[in-house]
Short mmCIF file of C-alpha atoms in Angstrom, two decimals:
data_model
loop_
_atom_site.label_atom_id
_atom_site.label_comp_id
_atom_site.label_asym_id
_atom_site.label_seq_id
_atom_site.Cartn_x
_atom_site.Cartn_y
_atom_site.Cartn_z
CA UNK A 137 26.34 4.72 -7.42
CA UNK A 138 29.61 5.58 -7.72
CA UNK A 139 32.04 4.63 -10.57
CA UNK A 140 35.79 4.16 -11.13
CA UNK A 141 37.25 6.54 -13.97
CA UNK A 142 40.74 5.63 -15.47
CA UNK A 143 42.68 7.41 -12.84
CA UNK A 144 41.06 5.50 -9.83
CA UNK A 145 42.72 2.58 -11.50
CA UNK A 146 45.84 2.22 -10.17
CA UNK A 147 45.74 -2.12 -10.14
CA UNK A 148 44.37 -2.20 -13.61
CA UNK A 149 47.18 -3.97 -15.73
CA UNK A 150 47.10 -2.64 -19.34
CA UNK A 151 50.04 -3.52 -21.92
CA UNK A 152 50.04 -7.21 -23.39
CA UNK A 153 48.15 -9.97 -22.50
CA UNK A 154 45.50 -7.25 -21.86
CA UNK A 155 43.64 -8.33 -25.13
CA UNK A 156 43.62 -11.91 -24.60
CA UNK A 157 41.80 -11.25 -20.71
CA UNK A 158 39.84 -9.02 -22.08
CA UNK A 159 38.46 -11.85 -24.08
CA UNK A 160 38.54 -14.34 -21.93
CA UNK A 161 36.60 -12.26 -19.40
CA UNK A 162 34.07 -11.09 -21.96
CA UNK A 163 33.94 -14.92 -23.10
CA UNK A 164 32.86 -15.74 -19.52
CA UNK A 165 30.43 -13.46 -18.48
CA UNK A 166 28.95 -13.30 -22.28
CA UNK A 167 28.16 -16.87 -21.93
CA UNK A 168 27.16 -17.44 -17.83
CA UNK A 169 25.85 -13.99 -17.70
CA UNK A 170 24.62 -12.64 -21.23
CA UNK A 171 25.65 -10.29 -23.69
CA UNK A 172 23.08 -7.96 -23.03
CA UNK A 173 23.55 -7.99 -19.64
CA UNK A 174 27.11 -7.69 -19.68
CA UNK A 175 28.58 -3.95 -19.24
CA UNK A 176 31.95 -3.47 -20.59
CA UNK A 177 32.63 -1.53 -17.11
CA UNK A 178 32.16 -5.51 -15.87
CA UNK A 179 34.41 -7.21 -18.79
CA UNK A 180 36.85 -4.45 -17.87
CA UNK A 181 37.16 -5.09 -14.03
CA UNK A 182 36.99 -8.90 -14.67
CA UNK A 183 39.97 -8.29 -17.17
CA UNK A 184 42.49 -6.40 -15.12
CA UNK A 185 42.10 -3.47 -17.82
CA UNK A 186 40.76 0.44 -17.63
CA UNK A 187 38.04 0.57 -19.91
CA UNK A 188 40.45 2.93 -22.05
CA UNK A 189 42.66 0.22 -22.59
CA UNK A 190 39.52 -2.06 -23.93
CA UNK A 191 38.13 0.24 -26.13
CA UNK A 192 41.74 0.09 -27.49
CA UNK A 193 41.53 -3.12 -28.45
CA UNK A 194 37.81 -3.22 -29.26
CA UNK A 195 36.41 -0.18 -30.21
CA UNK A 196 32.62 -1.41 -29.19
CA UNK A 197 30.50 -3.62 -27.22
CA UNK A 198 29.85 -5.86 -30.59
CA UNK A 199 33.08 -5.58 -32.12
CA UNK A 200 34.28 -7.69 -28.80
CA UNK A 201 31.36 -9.34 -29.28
CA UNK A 202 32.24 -10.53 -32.58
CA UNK A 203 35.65 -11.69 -31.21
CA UNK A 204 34.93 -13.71 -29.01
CA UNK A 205 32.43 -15.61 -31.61
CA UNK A 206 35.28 -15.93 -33.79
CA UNK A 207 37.58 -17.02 -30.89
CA UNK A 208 34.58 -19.82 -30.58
CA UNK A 209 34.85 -20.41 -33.92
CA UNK A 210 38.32 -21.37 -34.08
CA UNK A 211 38.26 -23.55 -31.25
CA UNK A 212 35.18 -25.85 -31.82
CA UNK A 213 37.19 -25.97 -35.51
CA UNK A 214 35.71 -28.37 -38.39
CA UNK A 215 33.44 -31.50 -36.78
CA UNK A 216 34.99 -33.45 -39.68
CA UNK A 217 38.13 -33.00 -38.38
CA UNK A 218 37.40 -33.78 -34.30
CA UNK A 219 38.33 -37.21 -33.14
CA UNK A 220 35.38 -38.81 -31.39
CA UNK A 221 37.72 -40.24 -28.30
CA UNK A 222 37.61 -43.88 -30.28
CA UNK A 223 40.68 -45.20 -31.82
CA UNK A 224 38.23 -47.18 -34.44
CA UNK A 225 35.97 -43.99 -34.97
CA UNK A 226 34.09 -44.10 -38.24
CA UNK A 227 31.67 -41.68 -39.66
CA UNK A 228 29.18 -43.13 -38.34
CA UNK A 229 30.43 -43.56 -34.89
CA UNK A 230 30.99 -39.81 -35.09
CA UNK A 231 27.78 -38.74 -35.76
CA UNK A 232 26.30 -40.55 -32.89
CA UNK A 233 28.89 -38.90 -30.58
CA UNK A 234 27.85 -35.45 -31.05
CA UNK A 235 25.45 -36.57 -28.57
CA UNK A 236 26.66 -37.31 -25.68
CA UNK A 237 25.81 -35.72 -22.73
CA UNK A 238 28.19 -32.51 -22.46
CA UNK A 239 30.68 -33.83 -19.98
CA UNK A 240 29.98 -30.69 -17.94
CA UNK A 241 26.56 -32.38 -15.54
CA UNK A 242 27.14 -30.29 -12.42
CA UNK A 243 27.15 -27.33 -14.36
CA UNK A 244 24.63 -25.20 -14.96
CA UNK A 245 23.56 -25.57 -18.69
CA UNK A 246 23.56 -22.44 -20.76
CA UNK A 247 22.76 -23.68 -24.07
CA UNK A 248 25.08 -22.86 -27.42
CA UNK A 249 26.80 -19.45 -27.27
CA UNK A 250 26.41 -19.03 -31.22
CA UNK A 251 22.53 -19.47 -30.59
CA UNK A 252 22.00 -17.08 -27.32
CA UNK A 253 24.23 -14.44 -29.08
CA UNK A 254 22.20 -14.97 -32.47
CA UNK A 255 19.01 -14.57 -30.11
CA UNK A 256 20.15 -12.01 -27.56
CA UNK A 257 22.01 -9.73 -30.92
CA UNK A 258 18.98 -9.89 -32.93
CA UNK A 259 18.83 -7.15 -35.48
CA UNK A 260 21.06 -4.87 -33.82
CA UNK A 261 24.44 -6.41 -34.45
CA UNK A 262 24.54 -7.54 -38.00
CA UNK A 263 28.28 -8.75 -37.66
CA UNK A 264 27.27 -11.13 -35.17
CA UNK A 265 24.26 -12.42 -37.20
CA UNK A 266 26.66 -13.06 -39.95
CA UNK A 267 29.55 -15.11 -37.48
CA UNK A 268 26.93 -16.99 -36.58
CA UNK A 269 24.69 -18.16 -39.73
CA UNK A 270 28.51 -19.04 -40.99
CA UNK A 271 29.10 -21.05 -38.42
CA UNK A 272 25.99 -23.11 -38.27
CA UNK A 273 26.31 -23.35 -41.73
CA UNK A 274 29.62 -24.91 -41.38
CA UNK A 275 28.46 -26.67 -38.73
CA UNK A 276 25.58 -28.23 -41.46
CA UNK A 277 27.90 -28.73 -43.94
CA UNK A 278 30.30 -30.66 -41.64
CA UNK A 279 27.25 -33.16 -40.59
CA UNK A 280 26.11 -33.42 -44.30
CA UNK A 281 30.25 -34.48 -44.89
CA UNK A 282 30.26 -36.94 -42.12
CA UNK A 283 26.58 -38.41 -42.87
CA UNK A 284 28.00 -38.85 -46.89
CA UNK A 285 31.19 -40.88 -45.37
CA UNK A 286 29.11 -42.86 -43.55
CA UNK A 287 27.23 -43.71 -46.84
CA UNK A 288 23.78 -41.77 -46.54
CA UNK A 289 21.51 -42.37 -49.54
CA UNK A 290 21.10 -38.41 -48.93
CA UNK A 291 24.06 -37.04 -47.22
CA UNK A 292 22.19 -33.46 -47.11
CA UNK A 293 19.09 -34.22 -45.75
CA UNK A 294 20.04 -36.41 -42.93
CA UNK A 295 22.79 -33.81 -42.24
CA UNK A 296 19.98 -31.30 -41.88
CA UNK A 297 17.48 -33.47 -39.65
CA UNK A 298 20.69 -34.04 -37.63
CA UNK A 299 21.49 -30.95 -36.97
CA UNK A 300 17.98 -29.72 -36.11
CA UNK A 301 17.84 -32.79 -33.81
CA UNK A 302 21.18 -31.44 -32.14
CA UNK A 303 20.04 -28.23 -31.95
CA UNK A 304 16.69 -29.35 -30.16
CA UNK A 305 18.74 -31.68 -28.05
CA UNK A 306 20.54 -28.29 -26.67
CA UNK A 307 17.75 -26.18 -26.44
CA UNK A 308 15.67 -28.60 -24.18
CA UNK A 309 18.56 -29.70 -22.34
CA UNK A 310 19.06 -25.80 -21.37
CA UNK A 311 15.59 -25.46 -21.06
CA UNK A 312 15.13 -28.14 -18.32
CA UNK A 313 18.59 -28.09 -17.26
CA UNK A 314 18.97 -31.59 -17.54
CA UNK A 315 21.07 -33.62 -19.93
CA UNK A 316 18.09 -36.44 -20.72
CA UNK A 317 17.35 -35.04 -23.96
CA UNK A 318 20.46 -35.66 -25.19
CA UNK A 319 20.03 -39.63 -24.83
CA UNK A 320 16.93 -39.20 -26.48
CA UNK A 321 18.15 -37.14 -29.39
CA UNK A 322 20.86 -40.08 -29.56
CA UNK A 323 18.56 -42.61 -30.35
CA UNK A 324 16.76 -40.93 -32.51
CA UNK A 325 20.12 -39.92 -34.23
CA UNK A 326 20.56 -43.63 -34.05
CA UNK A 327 16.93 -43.98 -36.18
CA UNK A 328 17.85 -41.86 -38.76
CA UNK A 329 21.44 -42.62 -39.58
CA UNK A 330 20.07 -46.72 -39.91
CA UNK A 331 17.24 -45.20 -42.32
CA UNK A 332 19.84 -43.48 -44.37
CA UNK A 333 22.31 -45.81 -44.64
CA UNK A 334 19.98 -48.93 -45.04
CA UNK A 335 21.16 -50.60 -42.08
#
């Protein structure tokens, strides 16, 4: 099998904008494809770039890896901050949106990123570990925020049994690719946010 070295590259567009396709190419194949299976060679030719030129900008496989968590990161943002799509969206009404069924149904399902690169990473790339037990974190602390608006006797605990319940919601749902277990993870949501709030 045959490869292309730098100077076979005469198509290959370097200079800027190379870093951003170079993530967004790496962000798409990471996620459809897997990390593990993806070969910077690949990210390269989907980018436009030489692999010179990514290297460049990202001077290994798991530093780009790392990147495009962060670039994750950044857009998903703070759940306490993300408007639900209701103009009379309370805390409450919040919660109980976070699941939905991903808007996405004739897609294939691929599960969260942050958990298939925490799985497919495993001890090997510490800096991704670390992106990702922040972020879930976060993501825990913005539940246990939203579930103490909404006036949880124990904003922490029903944060956590939501977020395990959203997390199980997305594994099955990948598993079976099919959304059902979200509207079953919503009514159980539904259970455990009347328990907590006395309602």
């Amino acid at each position: 099998m045959t490869t292309l070295t730098d100077t076979q590259e005469p198509t290959r567009r370097g200079g800027r904008g190379a870093r951003q396709r170079i993530l967004r190419a790496a962000a798409d194949l990471f996620y459809n494809e897997g990390i593990n299976a993806t070969g910077v060679e690949l990210i390269a030719t989907k980018a436009s770039v030489s692999k010179r030129t990514l290297y460049q900008h990202f001077p290994s496989k798991a530093a780009l890896v790392e990147e495009y968590l962060r670039m994750l990161r950044e857009a998903v943002g703070d759940i306490t901050d993300m408007p639900s799509g209701k103009s009379d969206s309370d805390p409450r009404s919040r919660l109980l949106a976070l699941f939905d069924s991903p808007d996405a149904a004739d897609a294939p399902m691929r599960g969260c990123p942050f958990h298939n690169a925490a799985v497919e990473a495993a001890e090997t790339m510490p800096g991704v570990q670390a992106i990702v037990h922040a972020h879930k974190r976060n993501y825990i602390d913005g539940l246990t925020e939203l579930a103490r608006q909404a006036g949880a006797a124990d904003p922490q605990l029903l944060g956590e049994q939501l977020a395990v319940l959203y997390e199980g919601a997305a594994a099955l749902s990948t598993s079976l690719d099919d959304p059902a277990p979200w509207a079953h993870a919503r009514g159980a949501a539904q259970a455990l946010i009347n328990q907590a709030t006395n309602r």
